[in-house]
Coordinates of C-alpha atoms in Angstrom, one line a residue:
Chain T
X1 CA 0.3 -0.3 0.0
X2 CA 0.8 3.2 -0.8
X3 CA 2.7 6.0 2.0
X4 CA 3.5 9.1 2.2
X5 CA 5.5 9.7 5.6
X6 CA 6.4 13.5 6.6
X7 CA 8.5 15.1 9.2
X8 CA 9.1 16.4 12.0
X9 CA 5.8 16.2 12.9
X10 CA 5.9 19.7 14.2
X11 CA 8.0 22.9 14.0
X12 CA 8.4 26.1 16.5
X13 CA 10.2 28.8 15.3
X14 CA 10.9 32.7 15.6
X15 CA 9.6 35.4 13.4
X16 CA 12.5 35.1 9.8
X17 CA 13.8 31.1 10.5
X18 CA 14.2 29.1 7.6
X19 CA 12.1 26.0 7.8
X20 CA 12.4 22.9 5.6
X21 CA 9.8 20.7 5.6
X22 CA 9.7 16.6 4.1
X23 CA 7.8 13.9 2.3
X24 CA 9.0 10.5 1.1
X25 CA 7.0 8.2 0.0
X26 CA 6.4 5.0 -1.9
X27 CA 5.3 4.7 -5.4
X28 CA 3.5 3.1 -7.5
X29 CA 1.4 4.7 -10.2
X30 CA 3.6 7.9 -9.3
X31 CA 2.2 11.4 -11.4
X32 CA 3.1 14.0 -9.1
X33 CA 3.1 14.9 -5.5
X34 CA 1.5 17.4 -4.4
X35 CA 1.8 20.8 -1.5
X36 CA -1.1 21.5 0.5
X37 CA -1.3 24.1 3.6
X38 CA -4.0 23.4 5.4
X39 CA -5.3 26.6 8.3
X40 CA -8.9 25.2 8.8
X41 CA -10.5 23.5 7.2
X42 CA -10.3 23.6 3.5
X43 CA -5.7 22.7 2.4
X44 CA -5.2 25.4 -0.2
X45 CA -2.8 23.7 -2.5
X46 CA 0.6 25.2 -2.6
X47 CA 2.6 23.5 -5.9
X48 CA 2.2 19.8 -8.0
X49 CA 5.6 18.3 -8.5
X50 CA 6.2 15.9 -11.4
X51 CA 9.5 16.9 -12.5
X52 CA 12.5 16.0 -10.8
X53 CA 15.1 18.5 -10.1
X54 CA 12.5 21.1 -10.9
X55 CA 12.6 23.8 -8.6
X56 CA 9.0 25.1 -8.0
X57 CA 8.7 28.5 -7.0
X58 CA 6.4 31.2 -5.5
X59 CA 7.5 34.3 -2.5
X60 CA 9.0 32.8 -0.2
X61 CA 8.1 28.7 -1.0
X62 CA 9.9 26.8 -2.2
X63 CA 10.3 23.2 -3.4
X64 CA 11.3 20.1 -5.2
X65 CA 11.3 16.7 -6.0
X66 CA 13.3 13.7 -5.9
X67 CA 11.7 10.6 -7.7
X68 CA 14.9 8.9 -7.5
X69 CA 15.6 9.1 -3.7
X70 CA 11.2 9.1 -3.5
X71 CA 11.3 13.0 -0.9
X72 CA 10.5 15.6 -1.5
X73 CA 11.4 19.4 0.7
X74 CA 9.3 22.4 1.2
X75 CA 11.5 25.5 1.7
X76 CA 9.7 28.4 3.3
X77 CA 12.7 31.6 4.1
X78 CA 11.6 34.3 6.2
X79 CA 8.9 33.5 8.1
X80 CA 5.8 34.4 8.8
X81 CA 2.8 34.6 12.3
X82 CA 0.7 34.1 9.5
X83 CA 2.8 30.7 8.2
X84 CA 1.4 28.8 11.2
X85 CA 0.0 26.6 9.7
X86 CA -0.2 22.3 9.1
X87 CA 1.3 21.5 5.9
X88 CA 0.0 18.4 3.7
X89 CA 1.9 16.8 0.6
X90 CA 0.0 13.7 -1.2
X91 CA 1.5 11.5 -3.8
X92 CA -0.9 11.9 -7.1
X93 CA -2.1 8.6 -8.2
X94 CA -5.8 8.3 -9.7
X95 CA -6.6 9.1 -5.1
X96 CA -4.2 11.3 -3.0
X97 CA -2.5 9.7 -0.7
X98 CA -1.4 12.6 2.4
X99 CA 0.7 12.2 5.4
X100 CA 0.1 13.6 8.0
X101 CA 1.6 16.5 7.8
X102 CA 3.2 19.1 9.5
X103 CA 2.5 21.3 11.7
X104 CA 4.4 24.5 11.3
X105 CA 4.1 26.9 14.9
X106 CA 5.8 30.7 13.7
X107 CA 6.1 33.2 16.9
X108 CA 7.1 36.7 16.6
Chain R
X1 CA -18.7 29.6 -8.1
X2 CA -15.6 30.8 -7.7
X3 CA -14.4 26.7 -6.2
X4 CA -15.5 24.1 -5.4
X5 CA -19.0 24.5 -1.8
X6 CA -19.7 22.0 0.6
X7 CA -23.2 21.9 2.7
X8 CA -24.3 22.4 5.4
X9 CA -21.1 23.5 7.3
X10 CA -21.9 21.8 10.3
X11 CA -24.4 18.7 10.7
X12 CA -24.9 17.3 14.4
X13 CA -26.8 14.8 14.6
X14 CA -27.9 11.5 16.8
X15 CA -26.6 8.2 16.3
X16 CA -28.6 5.9 14.3
X17 CA -29.7 8.1 11.8
X18 CA -28.9 8.9 8.1
X19 CA -26.7 12.2 7.2
X20 CA -27.2 12.8 3.3
X21 CA -23.5 15.6 2.6
X22 CA -24.2 18.2 -0.5
X23 CA -20.2 18.5 -2.7
X24 CA -21.2 21.7 -5.9
X25 CA -17.0 20.9 -7.5
X26 CA -15.7 24.0 -9.2
X27 CA -18.0 23.8 -13.2
X28 CA -16.5 22.2 -15.8
X29 CA -14.5 19.9 -13.1
X30 CA -15.2 16.6 -14.1
X31 CA -12.8 14.7 -11.6
X32 CA -14.1 14.6 -7.6
X33 CA -13.0 13.3 -4.5
X34 CA -14.7 13.3 -1.4
X35 CA -12.2 12.4 1.7
X36 CA -12.5 12.8 5.7
X37 CA -10.4 14.2 8.1
X38 CA -10.9 13.0 11.5
X39 CA -10.0 15.4 15.5
X40 CA -6.0 15.0 14.9
X41 CA -5.3 12.9 11.5
X42 CA -4.7 13.1 8.3
X43 CA -7.4 13.1 5.1
X44 CA -8.1 10.3 4.6
X45 CA -9.6 9.6 1.2
X46 CA -12.9 7.2 0.7
X47 CA -14.2 7.6 -3.0
X48 CA -13.5 9.3 -7.1
X49 CA -16.0 9.8 -9.6
X50 CA -14.7 10.3 -12.9
X51 CA -17.6 11.4 -14.7
X52 CA -21.2 9.9 -12.6
X53 CA -18.9 6.2 -12.4
X54 CA -16.9 6.1 -9.3
X55 CA -14.3 2.8 -9.6
X56 CA -12.3 3.3 -6.8
X57 CA -14.8 2.9 -3.7
X58 CA -12.2 1.0 -1.6
X59 CA -12.0 3.8 1.2
X60 CA -15.6 4.1 2.0
X61 CA -15.3 2.9 5.2
X62 CA -17.6 0.7 5.8
X63 CA -21.4 -0.3 3.4
X64 CA -23.5 2.9 5.8
X65 CA -20.9 4.4 3.3
X66 CA -22.7 5.3 -0.2
X67 CA -21.9 8.2 -2.5
X68 CA -23.1 8.9 -5.8
X69 CA -22.5 11.6 -9.2
X70 CA -25.8 12.7 -11.3
X71 CA -25.3 14.8 -14.3
X72 CA -21.0 15.4 -13.9
X73 CA -21.4 17.6 -11.2
X74 CA -23.2 17.6 -7.9
X75 CA -23.0 15.3 -5.9
X76 CA -23.6 13.7 -2.3
X77 CA -22.2 11.6 0.5
X78 CA -24.6 9.2 2.7
X79 CA -23.8 7.8 5.8
X80 CA -26.4 5.1 7.2
X81 CA -27.5 3.9 10.5
X82 CA -24.2 6.9 11.8
X83 CA -22.1 6.4 14.5
X84 CA -20.2 8.7 17.0
X85 CA -16.6 7.7 14.9
X86 CA -18.4 8.2 11.8
X87 CA -17.6 12.1 13.2
X88 CA -15.7 13.8 11.7
X89 CA -14.8 17.0 8.3
X90 CA -15.4 15.4 5.2
X91 CA -14.0 17.2 2.7
X92 CA -15.0 17.0 -0.9
X93 CA -12.4 17.7 -4.1
X94 CA -12.9 18.6 -8.0
X95 CA -10.0 18.7 -10.9
X96 CA -10.3 20.0 -14.0
X97 CA -9.6 16.7 -16.1
X98 CA -7.8 13.8 -16.0
X99 CA -8.0 11.4 -12.8
X100 CA -4.2 12.4 -12.0
X101 CA -2.9 14.4 -13.6
X102 CA -3.9 18.2 -12.3
X103 CA -3.9 19.6 -8.6
X104 CA -7.6 19.3 -6.5
X105 CA -8.4 21.7 -5.2
X106 CA -10.5 21.7 -1.9
X107 CA -14.7 23.1 -1.2
X108 CA -14.4 24.4 3.0
X109 CA -15.8 21.4 4.3
X110 CA -18.6 19.6 6.4
X111 CA -17.3 19.1 9.7
X112 CA -20.0 15.9 11.2
X113 CA -21.2 15.6 14.2
X114 CA -22.8 12.5 16.4
X115 CA -24.2 12.5 19.7

């Protein structure tokens, strides 16, 4: 059974710090890997990664995929309190298989 | 509408009653997904639709759960004889076309509480 593992489970930082969130996956019928940010109920889409080694960037957030080693990282630079959320990684086959998430708390 | 909508936003029901949850996907999106998120847990896949057909029902936790989609648009998730362990947030998502090729856009969810 496909499994997605995220680490760390939780992270507490101060504003301005840089954080790296990890996601490893097991592949069968892999199509893409997705990152979501969940603050309240609905996860909001961040990135979809399909190719190895190509960094996707959006403001202070960036992500990259390594299909050989089966992992992805999500980087957030110069963190702000508004970045506090649960960050979910999901392997996209014909459905999304989610990891349990990393809970990030950013304090002033 | 601009995004995925779900109704009701909150539902409190007594154990043993049936409930029906509704999802309106983004207009034109052919793929629709249902997930469940229990307190402190990750998202759990329940079922997806490509058009009106549901090729993968493997995530439905028991035969008390069923879902349908009509007209390639609205979907309903029905839970019969609800149990306390059914309490969770039920999230619906849609994506534009071929299942697995596009990001999924989530609705705000329905929080179900079974007393």
